[in-house]
mmCIF file of C-alpha atoms and ligand atoms in Angstrom:
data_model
loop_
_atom_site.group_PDB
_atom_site.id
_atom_site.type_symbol
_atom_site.label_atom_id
_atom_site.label_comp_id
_atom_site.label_asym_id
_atom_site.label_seq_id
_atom_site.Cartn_x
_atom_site.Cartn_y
_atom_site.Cartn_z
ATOM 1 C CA UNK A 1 231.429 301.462 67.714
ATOM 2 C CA UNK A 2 234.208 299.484 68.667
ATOM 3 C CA UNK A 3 237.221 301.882 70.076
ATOM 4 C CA UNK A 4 241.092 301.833 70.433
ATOM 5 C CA UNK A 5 243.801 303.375 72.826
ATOM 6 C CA UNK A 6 247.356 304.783 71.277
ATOM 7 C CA UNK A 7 250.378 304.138 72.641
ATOM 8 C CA UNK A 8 253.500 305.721 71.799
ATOM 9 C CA UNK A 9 257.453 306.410 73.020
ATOM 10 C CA UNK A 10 258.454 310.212 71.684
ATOM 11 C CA UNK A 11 261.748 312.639 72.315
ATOM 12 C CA UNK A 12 261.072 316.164 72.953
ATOM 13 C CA UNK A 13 261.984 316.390 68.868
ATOM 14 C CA UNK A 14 258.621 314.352 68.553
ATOM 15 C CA UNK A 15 260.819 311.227 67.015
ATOM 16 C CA UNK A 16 259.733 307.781 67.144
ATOM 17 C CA UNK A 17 262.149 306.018 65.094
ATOM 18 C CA UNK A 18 265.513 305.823 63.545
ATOM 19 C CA UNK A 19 266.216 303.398 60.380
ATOM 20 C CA UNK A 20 263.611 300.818 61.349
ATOM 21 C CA UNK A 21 263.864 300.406 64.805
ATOM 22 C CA UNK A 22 263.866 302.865 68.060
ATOM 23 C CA UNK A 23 266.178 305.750 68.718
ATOM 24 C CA UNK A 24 266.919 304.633 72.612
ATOM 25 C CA UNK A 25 267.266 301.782 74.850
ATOM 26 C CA UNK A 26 264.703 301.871 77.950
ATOM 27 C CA UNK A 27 263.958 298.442 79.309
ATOM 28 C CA UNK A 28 261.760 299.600 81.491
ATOM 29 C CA UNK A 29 259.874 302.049 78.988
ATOM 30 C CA UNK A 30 259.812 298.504 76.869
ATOM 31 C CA UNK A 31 258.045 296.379 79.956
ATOM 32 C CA UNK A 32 255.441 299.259 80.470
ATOM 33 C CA UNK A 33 254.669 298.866 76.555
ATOM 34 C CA UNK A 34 254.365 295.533 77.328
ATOM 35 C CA UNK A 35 252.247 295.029 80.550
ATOM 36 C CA UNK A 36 250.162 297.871 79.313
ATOM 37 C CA UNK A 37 249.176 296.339 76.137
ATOM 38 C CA UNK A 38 249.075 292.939 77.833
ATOM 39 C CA UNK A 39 246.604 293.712 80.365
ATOM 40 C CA UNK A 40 243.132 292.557 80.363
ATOM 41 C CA UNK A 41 240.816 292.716 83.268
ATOM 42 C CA UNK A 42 238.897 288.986 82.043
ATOM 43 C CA UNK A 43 241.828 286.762 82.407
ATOM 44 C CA UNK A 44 240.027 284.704 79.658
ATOM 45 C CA UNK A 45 240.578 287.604 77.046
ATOM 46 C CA UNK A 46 243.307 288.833 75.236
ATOM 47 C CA UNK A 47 244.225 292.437 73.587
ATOM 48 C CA UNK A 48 245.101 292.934 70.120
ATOM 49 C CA UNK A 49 247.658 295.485 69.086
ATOM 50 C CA UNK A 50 247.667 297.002 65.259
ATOM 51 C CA UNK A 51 250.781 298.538 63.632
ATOM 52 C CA UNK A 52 252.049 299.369 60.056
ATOM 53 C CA UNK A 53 254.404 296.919 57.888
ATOM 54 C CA UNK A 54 257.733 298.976 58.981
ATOM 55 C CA UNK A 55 256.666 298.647 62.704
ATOM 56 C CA UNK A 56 256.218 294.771 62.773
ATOM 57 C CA UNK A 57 259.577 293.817 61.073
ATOM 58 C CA UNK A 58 261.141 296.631 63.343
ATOM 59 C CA UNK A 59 259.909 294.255 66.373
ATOM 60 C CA UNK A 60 263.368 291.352 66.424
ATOM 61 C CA UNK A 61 262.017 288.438 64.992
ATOM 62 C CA UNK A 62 262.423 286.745 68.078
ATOM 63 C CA UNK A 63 260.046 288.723 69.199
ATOM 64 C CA UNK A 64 257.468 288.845 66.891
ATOM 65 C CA UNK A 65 254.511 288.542 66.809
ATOM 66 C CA UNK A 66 254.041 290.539 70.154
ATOM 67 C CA UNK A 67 253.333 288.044 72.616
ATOM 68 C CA UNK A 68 249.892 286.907 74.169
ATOM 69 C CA UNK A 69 248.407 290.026 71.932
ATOM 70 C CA UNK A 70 246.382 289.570 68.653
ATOM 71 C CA UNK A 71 249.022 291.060 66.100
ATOM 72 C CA UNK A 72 247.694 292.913 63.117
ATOM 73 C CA UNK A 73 249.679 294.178 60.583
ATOM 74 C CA UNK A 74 248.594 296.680 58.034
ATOM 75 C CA UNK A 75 249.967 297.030 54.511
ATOM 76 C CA UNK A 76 248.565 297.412 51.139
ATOM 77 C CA UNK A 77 251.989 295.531 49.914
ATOM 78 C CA UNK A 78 252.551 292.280 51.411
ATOM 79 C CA UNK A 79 250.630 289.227 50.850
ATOM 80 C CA UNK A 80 249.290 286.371 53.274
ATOM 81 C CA UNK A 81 252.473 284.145 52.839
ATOM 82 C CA UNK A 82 254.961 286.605 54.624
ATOM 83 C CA UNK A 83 253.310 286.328 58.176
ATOM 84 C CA UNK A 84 252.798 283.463 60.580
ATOM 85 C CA UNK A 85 249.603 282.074 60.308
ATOM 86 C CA UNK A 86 248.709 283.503 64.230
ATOM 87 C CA UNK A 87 249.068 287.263 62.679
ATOM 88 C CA UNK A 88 246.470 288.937 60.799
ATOM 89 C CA UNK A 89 246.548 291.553 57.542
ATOM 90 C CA UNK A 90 244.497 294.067 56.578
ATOM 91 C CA UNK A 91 244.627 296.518 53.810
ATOM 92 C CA UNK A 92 243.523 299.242 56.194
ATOM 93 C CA UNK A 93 243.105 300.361 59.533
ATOM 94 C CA UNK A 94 239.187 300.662 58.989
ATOM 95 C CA UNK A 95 238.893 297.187 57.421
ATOM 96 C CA UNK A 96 240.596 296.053 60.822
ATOM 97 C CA UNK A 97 238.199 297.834 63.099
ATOM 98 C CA UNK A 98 235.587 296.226 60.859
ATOM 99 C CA UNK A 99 236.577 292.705 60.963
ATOM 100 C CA UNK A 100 237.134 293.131 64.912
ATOM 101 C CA UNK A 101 233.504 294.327 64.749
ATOM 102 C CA UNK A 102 232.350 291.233 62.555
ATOM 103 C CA UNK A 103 230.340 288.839 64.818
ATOM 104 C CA UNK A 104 230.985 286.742 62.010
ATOM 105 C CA UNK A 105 234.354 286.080 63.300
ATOM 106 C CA UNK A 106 235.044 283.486 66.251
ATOM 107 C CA UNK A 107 237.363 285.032 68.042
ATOM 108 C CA UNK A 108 236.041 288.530 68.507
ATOM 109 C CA UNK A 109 234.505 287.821 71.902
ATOM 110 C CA UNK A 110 237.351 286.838 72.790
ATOM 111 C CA UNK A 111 239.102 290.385 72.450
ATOM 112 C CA UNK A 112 239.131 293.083 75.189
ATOM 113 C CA UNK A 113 241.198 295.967 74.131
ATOM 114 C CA UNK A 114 242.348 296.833 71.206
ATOM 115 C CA UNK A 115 246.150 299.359 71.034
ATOM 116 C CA UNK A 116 247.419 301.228 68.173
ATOM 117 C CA UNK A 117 250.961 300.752 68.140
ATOM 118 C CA UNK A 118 252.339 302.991 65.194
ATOM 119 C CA UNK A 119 254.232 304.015 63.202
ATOM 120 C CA UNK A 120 253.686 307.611 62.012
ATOM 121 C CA UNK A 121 250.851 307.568 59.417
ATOM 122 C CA UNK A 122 248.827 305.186 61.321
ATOM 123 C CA UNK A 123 248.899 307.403 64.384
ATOM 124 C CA UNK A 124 247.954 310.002 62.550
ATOM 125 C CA UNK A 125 245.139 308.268 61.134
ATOM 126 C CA UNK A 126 244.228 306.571 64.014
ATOM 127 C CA UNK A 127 243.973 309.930 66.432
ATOM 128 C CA UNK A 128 241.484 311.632 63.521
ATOM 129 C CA UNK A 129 239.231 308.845 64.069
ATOM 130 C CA UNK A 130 236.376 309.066 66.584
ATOM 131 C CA UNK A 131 237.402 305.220 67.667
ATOM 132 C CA UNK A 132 240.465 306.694 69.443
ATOM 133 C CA UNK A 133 239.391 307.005 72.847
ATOM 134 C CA UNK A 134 242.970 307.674 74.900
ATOM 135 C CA UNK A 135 246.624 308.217 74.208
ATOM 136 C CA UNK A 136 249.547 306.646 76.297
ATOM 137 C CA UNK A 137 252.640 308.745 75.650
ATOM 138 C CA UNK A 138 255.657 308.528 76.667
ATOM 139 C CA UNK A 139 257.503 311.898 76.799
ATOM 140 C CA UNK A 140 261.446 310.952 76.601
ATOM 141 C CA UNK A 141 263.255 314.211 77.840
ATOM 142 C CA UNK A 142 265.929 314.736 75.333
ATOM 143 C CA UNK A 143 266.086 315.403 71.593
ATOM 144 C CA UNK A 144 267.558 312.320 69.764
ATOM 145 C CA UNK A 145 268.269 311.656 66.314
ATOM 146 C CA UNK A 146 265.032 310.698 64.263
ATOM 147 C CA UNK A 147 264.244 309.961 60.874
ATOM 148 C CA UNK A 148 260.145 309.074 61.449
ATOM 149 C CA UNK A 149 257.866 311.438 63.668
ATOM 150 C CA UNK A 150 254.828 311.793 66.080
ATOM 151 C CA UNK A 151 252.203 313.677 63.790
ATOM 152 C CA UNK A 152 250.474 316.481 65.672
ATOM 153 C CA UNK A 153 247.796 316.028 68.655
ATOM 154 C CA UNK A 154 244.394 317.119 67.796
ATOM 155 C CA UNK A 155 243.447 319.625 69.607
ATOM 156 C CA UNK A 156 239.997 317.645 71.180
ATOM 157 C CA UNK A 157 242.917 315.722 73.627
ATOM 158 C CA UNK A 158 243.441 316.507 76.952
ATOM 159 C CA UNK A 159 245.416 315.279 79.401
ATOM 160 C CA UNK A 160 244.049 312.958 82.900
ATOM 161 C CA UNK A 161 245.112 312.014 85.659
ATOM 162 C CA UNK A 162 247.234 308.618 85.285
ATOM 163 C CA UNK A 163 245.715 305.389 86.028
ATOM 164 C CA UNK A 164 246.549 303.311 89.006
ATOM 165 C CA UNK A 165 248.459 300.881 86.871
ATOM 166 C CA UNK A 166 251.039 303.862 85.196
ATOM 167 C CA UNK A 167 253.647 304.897 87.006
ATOM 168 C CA UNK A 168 253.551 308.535 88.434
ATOM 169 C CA UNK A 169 256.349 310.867 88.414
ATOM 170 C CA UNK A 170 259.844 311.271 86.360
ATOM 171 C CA UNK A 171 261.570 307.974 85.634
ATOM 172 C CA UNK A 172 265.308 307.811 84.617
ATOM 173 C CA UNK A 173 267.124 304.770 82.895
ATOM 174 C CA UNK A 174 270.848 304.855 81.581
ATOM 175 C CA UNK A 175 270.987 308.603 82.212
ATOM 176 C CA UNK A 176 267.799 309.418 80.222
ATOM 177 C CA UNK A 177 264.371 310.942 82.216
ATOM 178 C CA UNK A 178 261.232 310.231 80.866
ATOM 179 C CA UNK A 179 257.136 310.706 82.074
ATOM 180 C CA UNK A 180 254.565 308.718 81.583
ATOM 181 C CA UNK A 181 251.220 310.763 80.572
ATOM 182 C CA UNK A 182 247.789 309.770 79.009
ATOM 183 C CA UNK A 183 245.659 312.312 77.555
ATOM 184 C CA UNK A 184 241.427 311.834 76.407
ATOM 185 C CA UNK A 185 239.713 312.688 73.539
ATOM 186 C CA UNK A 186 237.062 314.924 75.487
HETATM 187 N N1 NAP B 1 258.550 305.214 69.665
HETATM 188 C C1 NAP B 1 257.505 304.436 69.479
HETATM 189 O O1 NAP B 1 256.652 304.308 70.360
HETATM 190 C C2 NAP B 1 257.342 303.719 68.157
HETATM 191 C C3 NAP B 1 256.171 302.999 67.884
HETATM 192 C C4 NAP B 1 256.051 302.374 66.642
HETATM 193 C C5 NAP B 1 257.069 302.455 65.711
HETATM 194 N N2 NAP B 1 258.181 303.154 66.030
HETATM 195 C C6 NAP B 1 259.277 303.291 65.037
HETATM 196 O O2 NAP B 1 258.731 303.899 63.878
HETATM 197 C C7 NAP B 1 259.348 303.348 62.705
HETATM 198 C C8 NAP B 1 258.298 302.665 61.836
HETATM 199 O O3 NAP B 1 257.224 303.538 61.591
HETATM 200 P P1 NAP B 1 256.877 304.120 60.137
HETATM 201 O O4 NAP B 1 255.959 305.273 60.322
HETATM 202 O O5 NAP B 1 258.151 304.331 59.392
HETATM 203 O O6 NAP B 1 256.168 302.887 59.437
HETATM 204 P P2 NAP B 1 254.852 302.018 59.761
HETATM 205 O O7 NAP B 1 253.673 302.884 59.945
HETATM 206 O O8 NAP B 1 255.141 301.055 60.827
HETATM 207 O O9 NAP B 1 254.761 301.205 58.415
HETATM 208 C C9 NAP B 1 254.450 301.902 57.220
HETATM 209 C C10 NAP B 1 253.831 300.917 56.274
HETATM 210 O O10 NAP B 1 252.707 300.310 56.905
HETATM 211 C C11 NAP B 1 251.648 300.190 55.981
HETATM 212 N N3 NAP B 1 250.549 301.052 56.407
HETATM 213 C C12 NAP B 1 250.606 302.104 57.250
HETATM 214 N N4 NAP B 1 249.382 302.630 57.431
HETATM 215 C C13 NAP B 1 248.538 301.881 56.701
HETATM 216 C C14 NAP B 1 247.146 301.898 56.469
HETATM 217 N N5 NAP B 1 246.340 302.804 57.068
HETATM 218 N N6 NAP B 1 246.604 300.992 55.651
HETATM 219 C C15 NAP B 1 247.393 300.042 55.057
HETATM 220 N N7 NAP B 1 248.716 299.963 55.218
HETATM 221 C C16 NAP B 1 249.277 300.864 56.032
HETATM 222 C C17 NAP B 1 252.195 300.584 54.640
HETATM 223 O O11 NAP B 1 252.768 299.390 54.131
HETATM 224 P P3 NAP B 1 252.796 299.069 52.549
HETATM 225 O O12 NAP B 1 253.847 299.969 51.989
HETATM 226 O O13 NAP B 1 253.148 297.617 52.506
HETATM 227 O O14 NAP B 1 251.423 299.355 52.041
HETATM 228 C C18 NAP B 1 253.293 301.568 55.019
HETATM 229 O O15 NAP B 1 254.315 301.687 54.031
HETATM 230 C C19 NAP B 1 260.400 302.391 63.214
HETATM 231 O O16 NAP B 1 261.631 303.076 63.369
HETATM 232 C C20 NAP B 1 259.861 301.981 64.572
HETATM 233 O O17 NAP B 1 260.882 301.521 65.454
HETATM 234 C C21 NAP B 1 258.349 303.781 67.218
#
């Protein structure tokens, strides 16, 4: 059974989001998001990152599709047409896991990690799931104004020890501290 790691920025009033896009500005928080899901330890592989409609047109379109990632989007909405031809769409996050799983598929080799990137029900869905093996959060300390939230934890998580490749300790950018942490499903 093919698995996936979460990864997620949240305020100590468990917000993610405010009217389609973040509620803060943390360059570095963003360049941790980025090496982390970027990094593959066969140079010849790439990651793939999955994340609801809302969260992919929250990305600047300059910036989309993540870069050097796999990008699928998930919607039950949209149709083929509205993405670039590089990113993929699935009707759910199960059908995605599947066609990852497909040998069928040309590319799937080719795929080292895959990273659930939100937003709120697709956490949520993705943490209930036995596929979900870790959870990158980022605790932001301070309360900020949300309007879309980090579901609960289940309770099987527990927090590690950090890797070699996350930063250790309290960081602090434009005034605001934040930690690093990564918790298991045991
Ligand atoms: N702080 C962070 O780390 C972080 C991370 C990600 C996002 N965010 C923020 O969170 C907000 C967006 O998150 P959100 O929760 O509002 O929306 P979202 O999950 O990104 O998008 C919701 C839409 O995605 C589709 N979808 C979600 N789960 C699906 C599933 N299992 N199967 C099929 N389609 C599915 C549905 O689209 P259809 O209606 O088309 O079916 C749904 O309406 C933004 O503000 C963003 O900036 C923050």
């Amino acid at each position: 059974m093919l698995r996936y790691n979460l990864i997620v920025a949240v305020c100590e009033n468990f917000g993610i989001g405010l009217k389609g896009d973040l509620p803060w500005r943390l360059k570095s928080e963003l360049k941790y998001f980025s090496r982390t899901t970027k990094r593959t330890r066969d140079p010849a592989k790439r990651n793939v990152v999955i994340m609801g409609r809302k969260t992919y047109f929250g990305v600047p379109p300059s910036k989309r599709p993540l870069p050097d990632r796999l990008n699928i989007v998930l919607s039950t909405t949209m149709s083929r047409a509205e993405l670039p031809n590089d990113v993929l769409l699935c009707r759910s996050l199960e059908e995605a896991m599947k066609m990852l799983e497909s040998e069928s598929e040309p590319w799937c080799d080719q795929i080292e990690n895959i990273w659930i990137v939100g937003g709120s029900g697709v956490y949520e869905e993705a943490m209930a799931s036995p596929r979900c093996y870790r959870l990158y959060i980022t605790k932001i300390q301070e309360q900020f104004e949300c309007d879309t939230f980090f579901p609960n934890i289940p309770a099987d998580f527990h927090e590690v020890p950090l890797d070699e490749d996350t930063p250790h300790g309290v960081q602090e950018e434009n005034g605001i501290k934040y930690e690093y942490k990564i918790l298991e499903k045991q």
